[in-house]
Tab-separated table of C-alpha atoms and ligand atoms in Angstrom:
chain	number	residue	atom	x	y	z
A	1	MET	CA	27.626	39.871	8.890
A	2	LYS	CA	24.438	39.302	9.759
A	3	LYS	CA	23.217	39.700	5.801
A	4	ALA	CA	26.057	36.181	4.919
A	5	ARG	CA	24.272	34.433	7.506
A	6	MET	CA	21.182	35.155	6.669
A	7	GLY	CA	22.129	34.022	3.060
A	8	ALA	CA	24.363	31.217	4.299
A	9	PHE	CA	20.310	29.848	5.966
A	10	PHE	CA	18.577	30.721	2.430
A	11	ALA	CA	21.264	28.702	0.203
A	12	PHE	CA	21.079	25.972	3.141
A	13	TYR	CA	16.949	25.684	3.007
A	14	ILE	CA	16.890	26.044	-0.854
A	15	LYS	CA	19.059	22.749	-0.883
A	16	TRP	CA	17.317	21.112	1.786
A	17	GLN	CA	14.191	21.544	-0.071
A	18	GLY	CA	15.715	19.858	-3.069
A	19	TRP	CA	16.444	17.199	-0.988
A	20	CYS	CA	13.103	17.074	0.091
A	21	VAL	CA	11.431	17.152	-2.920
A	22	MET	CA	9.954	14.074	-4.123
A	23	LYS	CA	9.226	14.316	-8.661
A	24	GLY	CA	7.342	11.131	-8.919
A	25	TYR	CA	3.999	9.719	-8.159
A	26	PHE	CA	2.714	7.629	-5.473
A	27	ILE	CA	-0.207	5.199	-5.979
A	28	SER	CA	-1.194	2.787	-3.607
A	29	PHE	CA	-3.677	-0.384	-4.459
A	30	GLU	CA	-5.721	-1.918	-1.343
A	31	GLY	CA	-8.226	-4.844	-0.620
A	32	PRO	CA	-8.913	-7.825	0.819
A	33	ASP	CA	-7.103	-10.943	0.244
A	34	GLY	CA	-7.759	-12.051	-2.885
A	35	ALA	CA	-9.244	-8.908	-4.544
A	36	GLY	CA	-6.816	-8.879	-7.727
A	37	LYS	CA	-3.999	-6.756	-6.734
A	38	THR	CA	-1.601	-7.954	-7.961
A	39	THR	CA	-3.668	-9.112	-11.009
A	40	ILE	CA	-4.500	-5.830	-12.070
A	41	ILE	CA	-0.973	-3.904	-10.823
A	42	ASN	CA	0.243	-6.588	-13.610
A	43	GLU	CA	-2.287	-5.707	-16.338
A	44	LEU	CA	-2.494	-1.337	-15.942
A	45	VAL	CA	2.111	-1.789	-15.999
A	46	GLN	CA	1.679	-3.605	-20.051
A	47	GLN	CA	-0.792	-0.619	-21.016
A	48	LEU	CA	-0.062	1.999	-19.190
A	49	SER	CA	4.206	2.083	-19.090
A	50	SER	CA	4.326	3.568	-22.626
A	51	LYS	CA	2.007	6.003	-22.194
A	52	THR	CA	3.327	7.359	-18.571
A	53	ILE	CA	5.821	10.336	-18.220
A	54	ALA	CA	8.376	7.865	-16.101
A	55	PRO	CA	8.870	4.292	-15.685
A	56	ILE	CA	6.316	2.706	-12.878
A	57	LEU	CA	8.039	0.758	-10.158
A	58	VAL	CA	6.740	-2.325	-8.724
A	59	THR	CA	6.644	-2.846	-5.480
A	60	ARG	CA	4.850	-4.554	-2.753
A	61	GLU	CA	4.327	-5.002	1.092
A	62	PRO	CA	5.393	-6.078	3.305
A	63	GLY	CA	8.212	-6.442	1.033
A	64	GLY	CA	10.000	-4.481	-1.546
A	65	SER	CA	13.743	-4.292	-0.042
A	66	LYS	CA	15.689	-7.541	1.217
A	67	ILE	CA	15.135	-7.218	4.477
A	68	SER	CA	11.297	-6.198	4.082
A	69	GLU	CA	11.030	-9.393	2.491
A	70	ASN	CA	12.384	-11.204	5.280
A	71	ILE	CA	10.385	-9.483	7.704
A	72	ARG	CA	7.169	-10.669	5.432
A	73	LYS	CA	8.393	-14.579	5.541
A	74	ILE	CA	8.590	-14.290	9.707
A	75	ILE	CA	5.208	-12.147	9.693
A	76	LEU	CA	3.086	-14.833	7.347
A	77	ASP	CA	4.564	-18.284	8.372
A	78	PRO	CA	1.210	-20.142	9.230
A	79	LYS	CA	3.870	-22.081	12.453
A	80	ASN	CA	4.037	-18.223	14.128
A	81	LYS	CA	0.486	-18.718	15.455
A	82	GLU	CA	1.997	-17.299	18.932
A	83	MET	CA	2.822	-14.040	17.407
A	84	ASN	CA	0.882	-11.845	19.494
A	85	ALA	CA	-0.833	-8.332	17.538
A	86	GLU	CA	1.393	-5.346	18.907
A	87	THR	CA	4.226	-8.066	17.298
A	88	GLU	CA	2.698	-8.161	14.107
A	89	ALA	CA	1.687	-4.671	13.774
A	90	LEU	CA	5.314	-3.654	15.147
A	91	LEU	CA	6.683	-5.925	12.196
A	92	TYR	CA	4.371	-4.436	9.259
A	93	ALA	CA	5.896	-1.059	10.065
A	94	ALA	CA	9.538	-2.024	10.406
A	95	ALA	CA	9.015	-3.806	6.739
A	96	ARG	CA	7.528	-1.071	5.700
A	97	SER	CA	10.452	1.440	7.151
A	98	GLN	CA	12.704	-0.312	5.076
A	99	HIS	CA	11.129	-0.173	1.998
A	100	VAL	CA	10.283	3.631	1.867
A	101	ILE	CA	13.667	4.511	3.004
A	102	GLU	CA	15.356	1.861	0.162
A	103	THR	CA	12.640	1.866	-1.810
A	104	ILE	CA	10.146	4.212	-2.619
A	105	ILE	CA	11.534	7.483	-1.637
A	106	PRO	CA	14.956	6.775	-3.824
A	107	ALA	CA	12.199	5.810	-7.012
A	108	LEU	CA	9.925	9.231	-6.205
A	109	ASN	CA	12.889	11.033	-5.744
A	110	ALA	CA	14.261	10.080	-8.942
A	111	GLY	CA	10.520	10.774	-10.878
A	112	LYS	CA	9.595	7.469	-11.143
A	113	ILE	CA	6.070	6.341	-10.616
A	114	VAL	CA	5.645	3.680	-7.855
A	115	PHE	CA	2.427	1.285	-7.854
A	116	SER	CA	2.911	-0.336	-4.262
A	117	ASP	CA	0.537	-3.343	-3.859
A	118	ARG	CA	-0.437	-2.593	-0.380
A	119	PHE	CA	0.806	0.325	1.716
A	120	ILE	CA	-0.189	1.856	5.134
A	121	ASP	CA	-3.978	1.351	4.511
A	122	SER	CA	-3.521	-2.293	4.933
A	123	SER	CA	-2.269	-1.871	8.377
A	124	LEU	CA	-4.721	0.236	9.372
A	125	ALA	CA	-7.656	-1.748	7.793
A	126	TYR	CA	-5.804	-5.559	9.079
A	127	GLN	CA	-4.186	-4.172	12.277
A	128	GLY	CA	-6.228	-1.300	13.441
A	129	ILE	CA	-9.765	-2.919	13.051
A	130	GLY	CA	-8.988	-6.758	12.471
A	131	ARG	CA	-6.361	-7.144	15.800
A	132	ASP	CA	-8.741	-4.646	17.531
A	133	LEU	CA	-5.196	-1.885	17.947
A	134	GLY	CA	-7.201	1.054	16.863
A	135	ILE	CA	-6.550	3.343	13.726
A	136	ASP	CA	-4.982	6.006	15.423
A	137	GLU	CA	-2.270	3.878	17.718
A	138	ILE	CA	-1.915	2.109	14.263
A	139	LYS	CA	-1.570	5.316	12.260
A	140	GLN	CA	1.252	6.546	14.800
A	141	ILE	CA	3.732	3.760	14.444
A	142	ASN	CA	3.031	3.911	10.678
A	143	GLU	CA	3.835	7.865	10.839
A	144	PHE	CA	7.090	7.277	12.424
A	145	ALA	CA	8.141	4.266	10.118
A	146	THR	CA	7.374	5.954	7.158
A	147	ARG	CA	8.713	9.173	7.761
A	148	HIS	CA	4.940	10.456	6.799
A	149	ILE	CA	4.465	9.349	3.677
A	150	THR	CA	1.346	9.047	2.117
A	151	PRO	CA	-0.010	7.925	-1.420
A	152	ASP	CA	-0.705	10.431	-4.035
A	153	LEU	CA	-4.351	8.491	-5.023
A	154	THR	CA	-5.048	4.863	-2.935
A	155	LEU	CA	-6.702	2.101	-5.293
A	156	PHE	CA	-9.492	-0.036	-3.308
A	157	PHE	CA	-10.505	-3.021	-4.346
A	158	ASP	CA	-13.605	-3.814	-3.392
A	159	ILE	CA	-15.060	-7.687	-3.487
A	160	ASP	CA	-16.393	-9.508	-0.729
A	161	PRO	CA	-13.944	-10.902	1.444
A	162	LEU	CA	-14.745	-14.263	1.182
A	163	LYS	CA	-15.144	-14.174	-2.215
A	164	GLY	CA	-12.009	-12.991	-2.137
A	165	LEU	CA	-10.371	-15.702	-0.060
A	166	GLN	CA	-12.129	-18.528	-2.333
A	167	ARG	CA	-10.318	-17.727	-5.884
A	168	ILE	CA	-6.988	-17.445	-3.602
A	169	GLN	CA	-8.030	-21.356	-2.492
A	170	LYS	CA	-8.693	-22.130	-5.965
A	171	VAL	CA	-5.695	-21.688	-7.194
A	172	ARG	CA	-3.254	-22.135	-3.934
A	173	PRO	CA	-5.936	-24.588	-1.904
A	174	GLU	CA	-2.992	-26.117	0.313
A	175	ASN	CA	-0.529	-23.032	0.734
A	176	GLU	CA	-2.904	-20.681	2.623
A	177	ASP	CA	-0.822	-18.048	5.474
A	178	ARG	CA	-0.700	-17.189	8.585
A	179	LEU	CA	-3.428	-14.309	7.813
A	180	GLU	CA	-5.274	-15.790	5.331
A	181	GLN	CA	-5.889	-18.655	7.161
A	182	GLU	CA	-7.646	-16.313	10.474
A	183	ASN	CA	-11.710	-16.533	10.556
A	184	ASN	CA	-14.319	-15.533	8.376
A	185	LEU	CA	-15.084	-12.685	11.580
A	186	PHE	CA	-11.238	-11.244	11.277
A	187	HIS	CA	-11.864	-10.795	7.846
A	188	GLN	CA	-15.044	-8.968	7.358
A	189	LYS	CA	-13.721	-6.990	10.284
A	190	VAL	CA	-10.655	-6.348	7.538
A	191	TYR	CA	-13.024	-5.138	5.130
A	192	THR	CA	-15.118	-2.975	7.571
A	193	GLY	CA	-11.933	-1.525	8.162
A	194	TYR	CA	-11.396	-0.365	4.278
A	195	LYS	CA	-14.827	0.814	4.762
A	196	GLN	CA	-14.234	3.320	6.599
A	197	LEU	CA	-10.828	4.345	5.492
A	198	LEU	CA	-12.917	4.951	2.030
A	199	SER	CA	-15.169	7.107	4.064
A	200	ALA	CA	-12.071	8.942	6.333
A	201	TYR	CA	-10.501	9.331	3.220
A	202	PRO	CA	-12.606	10.268	-0.007
A	203	GLU	CA	-10.330	12.499	-1.682
A	204	ARG	CA	-7.612	9.639	-1.867
A	205	ILE	CA	-8.942	6.330	-1.869
A	206	LYS	CA	-10.821	5.459	-4.784
A	207	ARG	CA	-12.934	2.754	-4.839
A	208	VAL	CA	-13.147	0.115	-7.697
A	209	ASP	CA	-15.528	-3.025	-8.348
A	210	ALA	CA	-13.302	-6.283	-8.339
A	211	GLU	CA	-16.095	-8.075	-8.080
A	212	LEU	CA	-16.190	-7.524	-12.437
A	213	SER	CA	-14.075	-9.244	-14.707
A	214	ILE	CA	-10.246	-8.527	-14.536
A	215	ALA	CA	-10.865	-6.051	-17.928
A	216	GLU	CA	-13.639	-4.134	-16.336
A	217	VAL	CA	-11.538	-3.986	-13.398
A	218	VAL	CA	-8.638	-2.662	-15.607
A	219	SER	CA	-10.442	0.373	-17.509
A	220	GLN	CA	-12.109	1.170	-14.161
A	221	SER	CA	-8.608	1.600	-12.335
A	222	VAL	CA	-7.453	3.390	-16.017
A	223	LYS	CA	-10.515	5.443	-15.691
A	224	ILE	CA	-9.724	6.941	-12.293
A	225	LEU	CA	-5.599	7.082	-13.324
A	226	GLU	CA	-6.444	9.323	-15.802
A	227	GLU	CA	-9.220	11.116	-13.527
A	228	TYR	CA	-6.809	12.200	-10.469
A	229	MET	CA	-3.386	11.581	-11.372
A	230	PRO	CA	-3.651	13.195	-15.348
A	231	HIS	CA	-0.082	14.755	-14.649
A	232	MET	CA	1.598	10.614	-14.700
A	233	PHE	CA	0.912	10.987	-18.484
A	234	LYS	CA	2.885	12.626	-21.356
B	301	LIG	N1	-11.141	-10.069	-11.541
B	301	LIG	C1	-11.245	-11.124	-11.271
B	301	LIG	N2	-11.725	-11.850	-11.470
B	301	LIG	C2	-11.982	-13.737	-11.260
B	301	LIG	N3	-10.571	-13.703	-11.185
B	301	LIG	C3	-9.884	-12.881	-10.669
B	301	LIG	C4	-10.080	-10.991	-10.895
B	301	LIG	N4	-8.623	-10.767	-10.411
B	301	LIG	C5	-7.842	-11.627	-9.826
B	301	LIG	N5	-8.442	-13.127	-10.579
B	301	LIG	C6	-8.025	-14.104	-9.482
B	301	LIG	O1	-7.597	-14.233	-8.044
B	301	LIG	C7	-6.837	-14.909	-7.895
B	301	LIG	C8	-5.822	-14.217	-6.729
B	301	LIG	O2	-5.476	-12.445	-7.738
B	301	LIG	P1	-4.227	-11.832	-7.064
B	301	LIG	O3	-3.735	-12.910	-6.286
B	301	LIG	O4	-4.102	-11.010	-7.855
B	301	LIG	O5	-4.903	-11.280	-5.728
B	301	LIG	P2	-4.216	-10.379	-4.720
B	301	LIG	O6	-5.054	-9.068	-4.184
B	301	LIG	O7	-3.107	-9.801	-4.739
B	301	LIG	O8	-4.185	-10.713	-3.684
B	301	LIG	P3	-2.912	-10.909	-2.463
B	301	LIG	O9	-4.179	-10.460	-1.035
B	301	LIG	O10	-3.720	-12.730	-1.655
B	301	LIG	O11	-1.747	-10.411	-2.466
B	301	LIG	C9	-5.770	-14.921	-8.826
B	301	LIG	O12	-5.935	-16.535	-9.255
B	301	LIG	C10	-6.528	-13.712	-9.888
B	301	LIG	O13	-5.865	-15.153	-11.272
B	302	LIG	C1	1.234	-4.593	4.235
B	302	LIG	C2	0.280	-5.225	5.584
B	302	LIG	C3	-0.215	-6.681	4.785
B	302	LIG	N1	-1.413	-7.350	5.573
B	302	LIG	C4	-1.719	-8.411	5.672
B	302	LIG	C5	-2.439	-8.504	4.270
B	302	LIG	C6	-2.152	-9.996	3.649
B	302	LIG	O1	-2.986	-11.028	4.492
B	302	LIG	C7	-0.419	-10.184	4.291
B	302	LIG	C8	-0.034	-10.070	2.516
B	302	LIG	O2	-0.080	-10.726	1.701
B	302	LIG	P1	-0.243	-10.225	0.111
B	302	LIG	O3	-0.006	-11.784	-0.282
B	302	LIG	O4	1.107	-9.732	-0.062
B	302	LIG	O5	-1.149	-9.476	0.133
B	302	LIG	O6	-0.296	-9.362	5.085
B	302	LIG	C9	-1.381	-6.492	6.960
B	302	LIG	O7	-1.988	-7.656	7.464
B	302	LIG	N2	-1.187	-5.559	7.300
B	302	LIG	C10	0.187	-4.717	6.726
B	302	LIG	O8	0.655	-3.858	6.904
């Protein structure tokens, strides 16, 4: 009897492990506004899709699911000037939670490679440091929101934040979102936040010089992916 119960428990444990196993790879792309993340992700997908062992799913934050895209509109709307820092942090975390559960976990469970344009490090840098809410506080709410999911690798696109904003101004001068409209001090603080994360997580976060030409940034990114994520390739 005791043996039978032990057997049932063991079978359940194996099944539970199976539910928890995520076979895919999760890569996030981070950096100041206008660092070139979206541009480079698109280039990488074009160059790498035929070389990876599984399809690449490109997604973004805030966003990546219907509900998260709706939350994105609220967060980034320049009219929502009175939004307080805590509300902002919780909205990013809420959008992330829906994104993780609806989009990222199913893709990873299906063995896909997920490229996410921003993830938790954005909250740590923008809300934790930029808004002075504290890295530990932001980490705590996000661990709850994401069921503790962490990217396997993060590419940090390193650019002087003012140069990034200039790139955006050049292409859409009258269409800055609420975060882009923040002052230089805020963007500078966000940048120092990213630098802190880079030194705190050297195993996971790899720096790319985002001030180089698009071709050079792509080439650096490919090299990093080949070196640190070799199993992703055929
Ligand atoms: N290495 C580069 N050199 C010069 N211009 C670039 C480079 N990379 C991207 N750009 C240009 O900079 C602008 C912003 O790029 P992109 O939208 O890819 O940045 P992003 O990091 O995704 O921005 P955001 O943070 O707002 O999402 C685009 O006009 C793009 O063509
Ligand atoms: C995920 C996330 C994003 N942000 C900021 C960073 C950008 O200013 C905008 C997102 O716009 P993008 O054009 O898609 O880069 O939101 C943030 O402050 N906190 C976050 O967690």
